[in-house]
Amino acid sequence: MTKSLHSEIVEAEGHLVDSQLLNSIFDRVIGRGGQFEVLEFDIGRDNEAYSKLTLKVSAPTKTSLVEILEALMPLGCHPQPDREATLRQAEKSACVPDDFYSTTNHRTEIKIGERWTEVEEQRMDAVIIVEGDQACCRKLRDVIAGDKVVCGVDGVRVSPEFQERDRLGFAFMMNDVSSERRVEVSVKKIIAIMEEVKSGNGRIAFVAGPVVVHSGGGPHFADLIRRGFVDVLLAGNALAVHDVERALYGTSLGIDLDAGSAVEEGHKNHMRAINVINRAGGIRRAVDQGILNSGVMYEAIRHDVDYVLAGSIRDDGPLSDTVMDLIDAQDQYTNALEGVKLVVMLSTMLHSIGVGNMLPSWVKVVCVDINPAVVTKLADRGSSQTVGIVTDVGLFLHQLRAQLAARPGQS
Amino acid sequence: MTKSLHSEIVEAEGHLVDSQLLNSIFDRVIGRGGQFEVLEFDIGRDNEAYSKLTLKVSAPTKTSLVEILEALMPLGCHPQPDREATLRQAEKSACVPDDFYSTTNHRTEIKIGERWTEVEEQRMDAVIIVEGDQACCRKLRDVIAGDKVVCGVDGVRVSPEFQERDRLGFAFMMNDVSSERRVEVSVKKIIAIMEEVKSGNGRIAFVAGPVVVHSGGGPHFADLIRRGFVDVLLAGNALAVHDVERALYGTSLGIDLDAGSAVEEGHKNHMRAINVINRAGGIRRAVDQGILNSGVMYEAIRHDVDYVLAGSIRDDGPLSDTVMDLIDAQDQYTNALEGVKLVVMLSTMLHSIGVGNMLPSWVKVVCVDINPAVVTKLADRGSSQTVGIVTDVGLFLHQLRAQLAARPGQS
Amino acid sequence: MTKSLHSEIVEAEGHLVDSQLLNSIFDRVIGRGGQFEVLEFDIGRDNEAYSKLTLKVSAPTKTSLVEILEALMPLGCHPQPDREATLRQAEKSACVPDDFYSTTNHRTEIKIGERWTEVEEQRMDAVIIVEGDQACCRKLRDVIAGDKVVCGVDGVRVSPEFQERDRLGFAFMMNDVSSERRVEVSVKKIIAIMEEVKSGNGRIAFVAGPVVVHSGGGPHFADLIRRGFVDVLLAGNALAVHDVERALYGTSLGIDLDAGSAVEEGHKNHMRAINVINRAGGIRRAVDQGILNSGVMYEAIRHDVDYVLAGSIRDDGPLSDTVMDLIDAQDQYTNALEGVKLVVMLSTMLHSIGVGNMLPSWVKVVCVDINPAVVTKLADRGSSQTVGIVTDVGLFLHQLRAQLAARPGQS
Amino acid sequence: MTKSLHSEIVEAEGHLVDSQLLNSIFDRVIGRGGQFEVLEFDIGRDNEAYSKLTLKVSAPTKTSLVEILEALMPLGCHPQPDREATLRQAEKSACVPDDFYSTTNHRTEIKIGERWTEVEEQRMDAVIIVEGDQACCRKLRDVIAGDKVVCGVDGVRVSPEFQERDRLGFAFMMNDVSSERRVEVSVKKIIAIMEEVKSGNGRIAFVAGPVVVHSGGGPHFADLIRRGFVDVLLAGNALAVHDVERALYGTSLGIDLDAGSAVEEGHKNHMRAINVINRAGGIRRAVDQGILNSGVMYEAIRHDVDYVLAGSIRDDGPLSDTVMDLIDAQDQYTNALEGVKLVVMLSTMLHSIGVGNMLPSWVKVVCVDINPAVVTKLADRGSSQTVGIVTDVGLFLHQLRAQLAARPGQS
């Protein structure tokens, strides 16, 4: 056994067993060449009670000890006794000191002076800037020379979301990603979550790819908007173009959606749709001028949905609504996500990962895609917050609409 | 250019352009090192008219010429002038002469004496046995010493199915396999085909995997049976066990289908279900004794569906109904497929390929799976007869049931 | 809170945290409507030490309590104090009493009289038969009227495999299934495991699908056989036919493997290969007669590999070596697996699941497939024993061969 | 039969059968409700000879006739007799008249006055602008008020690429997308194409996703760069960050690439890598300052590869090299692609589609991905120019490097 000269004591408290934190804590120590000794472990006696762990972590070098401590922080471990956060100035804009603390998406507190302060605008892969007694997440590129940046692990406390063992609400289908599941049941539970979010004045965001239109989900999605379940719509140029193309010409990339037959030269309609909208001065004006009369974007505008279309390298056109400066687009996405409690991701890996990067870990995410690899990839990025459903998006939206309409008191 | 000493003239007639036969004919000649010269090509003037091709095929050796001619036969080319079929005796049971003619699944005629005789029981990968003035396909293993086996290419005429360019019926969705299509439209067309088959007294076979049950499609499929759209059910042990498990305990491999939550120790119910059925003496007796009261197998028995459960190496149990001798199982499948005009394959690559091997090319096939690779694989085996749909099988069956129920005059 | 009138005390000991057993134990109690109270939990102080749990489990009914106890057994929980196993006679062959104990693939002991006896021939989904002071697993279909069958949960003790947190050997890549990994590293570790197994006189089994041949892996796999790393080969008819076809004609299902170009009429070679082998009287005789001179099956026969070809409903031919009676085939597979310590599964879901069902949980499994869904499905069936690798099987075998050849002292 | 009052005569010439153009021409007429009459069809007598078609196309309305004619143009049909191109002025920048001609990626000529002029900067989904006697493609957004835009179908002649039936070069593996192929053979042919392109002074572009690094392909790809086979590298922020992360810390998104074990908190290295590069002032300066000493980006800079990193909504950071204004990024991609004769796309659907949109149809494309759906999607966009290979990218690059090194005269 390697002699471990450097050690520190850390503590963690919560549903450490249920959320598999205990296991992960031990894994990370051993996986990084360290050793641990359980000084105290007080297990919750029943399903409600918290567990409490006091652990001595040792490592052969100071550097590896710091690395282990950093790795344990997202699991809720914080060093004992408490120390103040270390602040260093950014010497140059958009750059930070080497030992900067890189954030997770979990609720984080910083010890400034004698007080623990909650960090605002929590998101992953940011740094923490302290101004006076306030702390907030900031993207690397937004750091300004002179900003006080939290460095190292002292004075940082992370509270991971605990996975509830409640059999209701959200935990129900988180066990694994599978196409061999009954989607009708999942839809029922998603509706329950949607209603809960709305009744608590939370906002619901949808991230939607063009497959929503191709697969015939457009009218069903438009119905969700009319029913008030879509507060935010985050998408790319393609969703809007295909939706507009369908509204104007009845096709989507050359597929006649009602007949199901291919109209191979459909690209022409695609470009025509862009030309029509841009000539009108954008989607909103096209609606105002009576040019665009149906579809997802039409309903989004009519029902004041907060929508942002972010550009991508593959965009044709694009529509004049599409934000091609991605720094701007990321900021608009972030702003639109304020107050959102539930995000439903429909068949777009690109925009879904983009949104996932911006979310704190307490926002629930439902990810729907027919490709299990996409669902797995998204769920892996935040396993305690994401439910994955492998199914046909068009039929999923059809089910969602049908079950919403069938609720008591609906028409 | 290689000197080609050996040559033969072949003819073909039909929708050679539409069915891409013309292109394939040229490809196969060149691809095997031969050369061609178009002696005559009379193109159909309009969409209805046949085209007619007379082609001189040359090759450097006699062997390679024969190889090319063999390769052209499934495309409808037959040598000119007509010669009689060459027959050789099988010297040993289950074995045939080296130059045996290996069948395709297309309609085939054999010239015996002066007459062209249609081959019976057409299927692929068989040999043709001639008895008197009759010819029929026979599996290699069923050949008996002394049987007269068709050898070489003389006196064999194959008529491939022509792909109709009709925009109705079947050709509609054959262009490619994609999950980005509107399933609601496809379902509508499948219903039209089903009704057409039934109105012509044709039979409909379903090949179904256990995902039908997992994905919640069981009750919808049972409804199809009650409505009389399922004449034949070809499946494996797993479909029946999962269906029975659901009927008896409400679970399928440990998933509570109504609650959607996992009951991990579900294997126990799986084995219990087998025990219960086998103790009763099989599924039919379990229905008669009132032990099994619902589900796919229950309805299949109540409505006299011709069902065969074929065994596989991974089967637990199996149920006493499952045919574990596969020679026997293949024969039972083949018999059940007599008179079938449409086969719908639901989420089982294994049994679907098995069935596909048995079908003549004029039986239509619809293949539904959430995995595009499975659909592509099945469609590739008989592209002019198979429509592939990439979607969630549970929701697909739900759609099919809902649209069937919504037809005028239905309840 | 529901009043829980029925309760029992259970105990478990081992790497309960590392193997995520602790979490699963709590989950299963709550998931089945029960409650738990931790009477004692002694956590292992360091990475080597065992943890020990004493838990009071309560449920509203006697039935649900038994259900919970059954569900906890595979996790290593056994009721305290010890009771003797309950034995009941099978009244009828191939049937057992309703409350029979259904086995897992974990090491199991039965208390007969005062002694704990280890169950032999451990496998999942079997029942336990006791004869004298011996106990062994038996498939339902092999139970004979009068056999003494273990029922209920008393006197049964299951020892799940603990997942080692060793960073060497096997645990290395078990975290998740991903195609975005470096296969070269995985191959290196697999070689280390293979060498360890061989140096301990263990046997290695390969389960191989026809993709091994299509993807060009045949010669590499044949090399593994020559090097002595393949003791058992479990496959289907297709692997052998494609391998023989390649050896005789250089094609595999119509693909010329060296030129990479398609020879569409390849089915002919497929059927010819079967005809040639069957005329010779099987593969072994074809080797003896000098008809078959290369390939996987040739090397398997030359190097006394224990091979079994199991039939399936989709088999053409089949080769006379293929076992079409699946009861027989399952028994032959099981016998061949005796003494096997490592199973490598190459691109065949069907046969891999079949083999997986037969293995006790302490046999290591490596599963290689280009389709992540297949790897996930196989890994899910026994997560603590299976490593999944998503990659191209042909290139994987090439790597394996190249790294084996590059070891010191090899040529 | 519908009465068709409106008709026009069109002509096409070339490898109409081999390239399946003939079939497509008839399909499109019928599919759009028209009728055709073959006035003359002169089939090429042998593999080299061109075919020639004169077709009368009829439709019930003038509008549908124009629609059909538009749909036939990409197949090489042009109306007879020749008319001049119709030019209309753009009234507003970024907008064009409703009946604008939307380009394909095929070689196109415009009749201005009496002369046919080849259109420059050919790409799909653009409009054609005429200045004097010159014509060139222009993106909709780059149209300036007053530009003369080609409208309708008169005076436009499209020459689709003919699919060569040569059995060498490129056509070899275009038949279908399959993971069940021998990659070693494909690699050999790709090398032949690469050498041919280089010997003709053509440029080779690679489009690469971060999986290149994750899958261990980085060093192999770097070797390709050193050998001079990479003239252009088009990628996103992620490839560069992961490559730099690997070069600086030996990890890629938390996977230690040499050990294969996960270092879960790898995001930290990811952000650190960005911080280090941005502080240096970008990748090139980091190389100059000796901070970055190995990897793909290092070699790209050392060997003057023309690289462009295009931003996306999911980018962390980004690196200061990443172009976040996508209008700018698209223009830079387009410029870099000048003179490129071969594009190899490695595991990135997003950037590959982006590049595909910019390419004329005579640039060859090889697309490599482990996900068959991605390969299919990319190949579908330009089936006569794209070869798809479903395999592990890391092992593919390893093979490519090994075979390149094994050529005579290489080290």
mmCIF file of C-alpha atoms in Angstrom, chain A residues 251 253-256 261-269 272, chain B residues 47 165-167, chain D residues 2 4 23-36 57-75:
data_model
loop_
_atom_site.group_PDB
_atom_site.id
_atom_site.type_symbol
_atom_site.label_atom_id
_atom_site.label_comp_id
_atom_site.label_asym_id
_atom_site.label_seq_id
_atom_site.Cartn_x
_atom_site.Cartn_y
_atom_site.Cartn_z
ATOM 1 C CA THR A 251 -44.607 19.852 -47.534
ATOM 2 C CA LEU A 253 -38.262 18.959 -47.055
ATOM 3 C CA GLY A 254 -40.039 17.438 -49.968
ATOM 4 C CA ILE A 255 -42.435 15.159 -48.132
ATOM 5 C CA ASP A 256 -46.089 15.868 -48.663
ATOM 6 C CA SER A 261 -45.457 10.660 -50.700
ATOM 7 C CA ALA A 262 -42.174 12.218 -51.567
ATOM 8 C CA VAL A 263 -41.983 15.294 -53.709
ATOM 9 C CA GLU A 264 -38.292 15.014 -54.346
ATOM 10 C CA GLU A 265 -37.749 18.533 -55.506
ATOM 11 C CA GLY A 266 -38.899 19.761 -52.113
ATOM 12 C CA HIS A 267 -35.793 21.821 -51.522
ATOM 13 C CA LYS A 268 -37.371 24.403 -53.741
ATOM 14 C CA ASN A 269 -40.264 24.862 -51.316
ATOM 15 C CA ARG A 272 -39.195 29.580 -51.203
ATOM 16 C CA ASN B 47 -46.385 4.581 -67.898
ATOM 17 C CA ARG B 165 -45.516 3.376 -60.226
ATOM 18 C CA ASP B 166 -49.057 3.889 -59.087
ATOM 19 C CA ARG B 167 -48.861 6.304 -56.186
ATOM 20 C CA THR D 2 -56.900 12.962 -67.012
ATOM 21 C CA SER D 4 -53.491 16.914 -70.260
ATOM 22 C CA ASN D 23 -36.367 5.753 -63.893
ATOM 23 C CA SER D 24 -36.351 8.935 -61.831
ATOM 24 C CA ILE D 25 -37.491 11.032 -64.775
ATOM 25 C CA PHE D 26 -40.561 8.854 -65.314
ATOM 26 C CA ASP D 27 -41.229 8.736 -61.550
ATOM 27 C CA ARG D 28 -41.233 12.469 -61.184
ATOM 28 C CA VAL D 29 -43.642 13.004 -64.055
ATOM 29 C CA ILE D 30 -46.135 10.461 -62.726
ATOM 30 C CA GLY D 31 -45.570 11.440 -59.097
ATOM 31 C CA ARG D 32 -46.630 14.994 -59.862
ATOM 32 C CA GLY D 33 -49.740 14.012 -61.737
ATOM 33 C CA GLY D 34 -48.336 14.355 -65.223
ATOM 34 C CA GLN D 35 -48.057 12.017 -68.159
ATOM 35 C CA PHE D 36 -45.188 11.208 -70.459
ATOM 36 C CA VAL D 57 -44.336 15.743 -70.826
ATOM 37 C CA SER D 58 -47.980 16.726 -70.291
ATOM 38 C CA ALA D 59 -49.886 18.090 -67.338
ATOM 39 C CA PRO D 60 -53.438 19.297 -66.714
ATOM 40 C CA THR D 61 -52.422 22.857 -65.801
ATOM 41 C CA LYS D 62 -49.693 25.252 -66.778
ATOM 42 C CA THR D 63 -48.572 25.473 -63.142
ATOM 43 C CA SER D 64 -48.215 21.746 -62.700
ATOM 44 C CA LEU D 65 -46.339 21.513 -65.998
ATOM 45 C CA VAL D 66 -43.808 24.065 -64.762
ATOM 46 C CA GLU D 67 -43.524 22.176 -61.517
ATOM 47 C CA ILE D 68 -42.758 18.982 -63.381
ATOM 48 C CA LEU D 69 -40.217 20.688 -65.607
ATOM 49 C CA GLU D 70 -38.502 22.115 -62.529
ATOM 50 C CA ALA D 71 -38.402 18.676 -60.986
ATOM 51 C CA LEU D 72 -36.868 17.175 -64.130
ATOM 52 C CA MET D 73 -34.062 19.674 -64.416
ATOM 53 C CA PRO D 74 -31.762 18.183 -61.753
ATOM 54 C CA LEU D 75 -32.037 14.929 -63.697
#
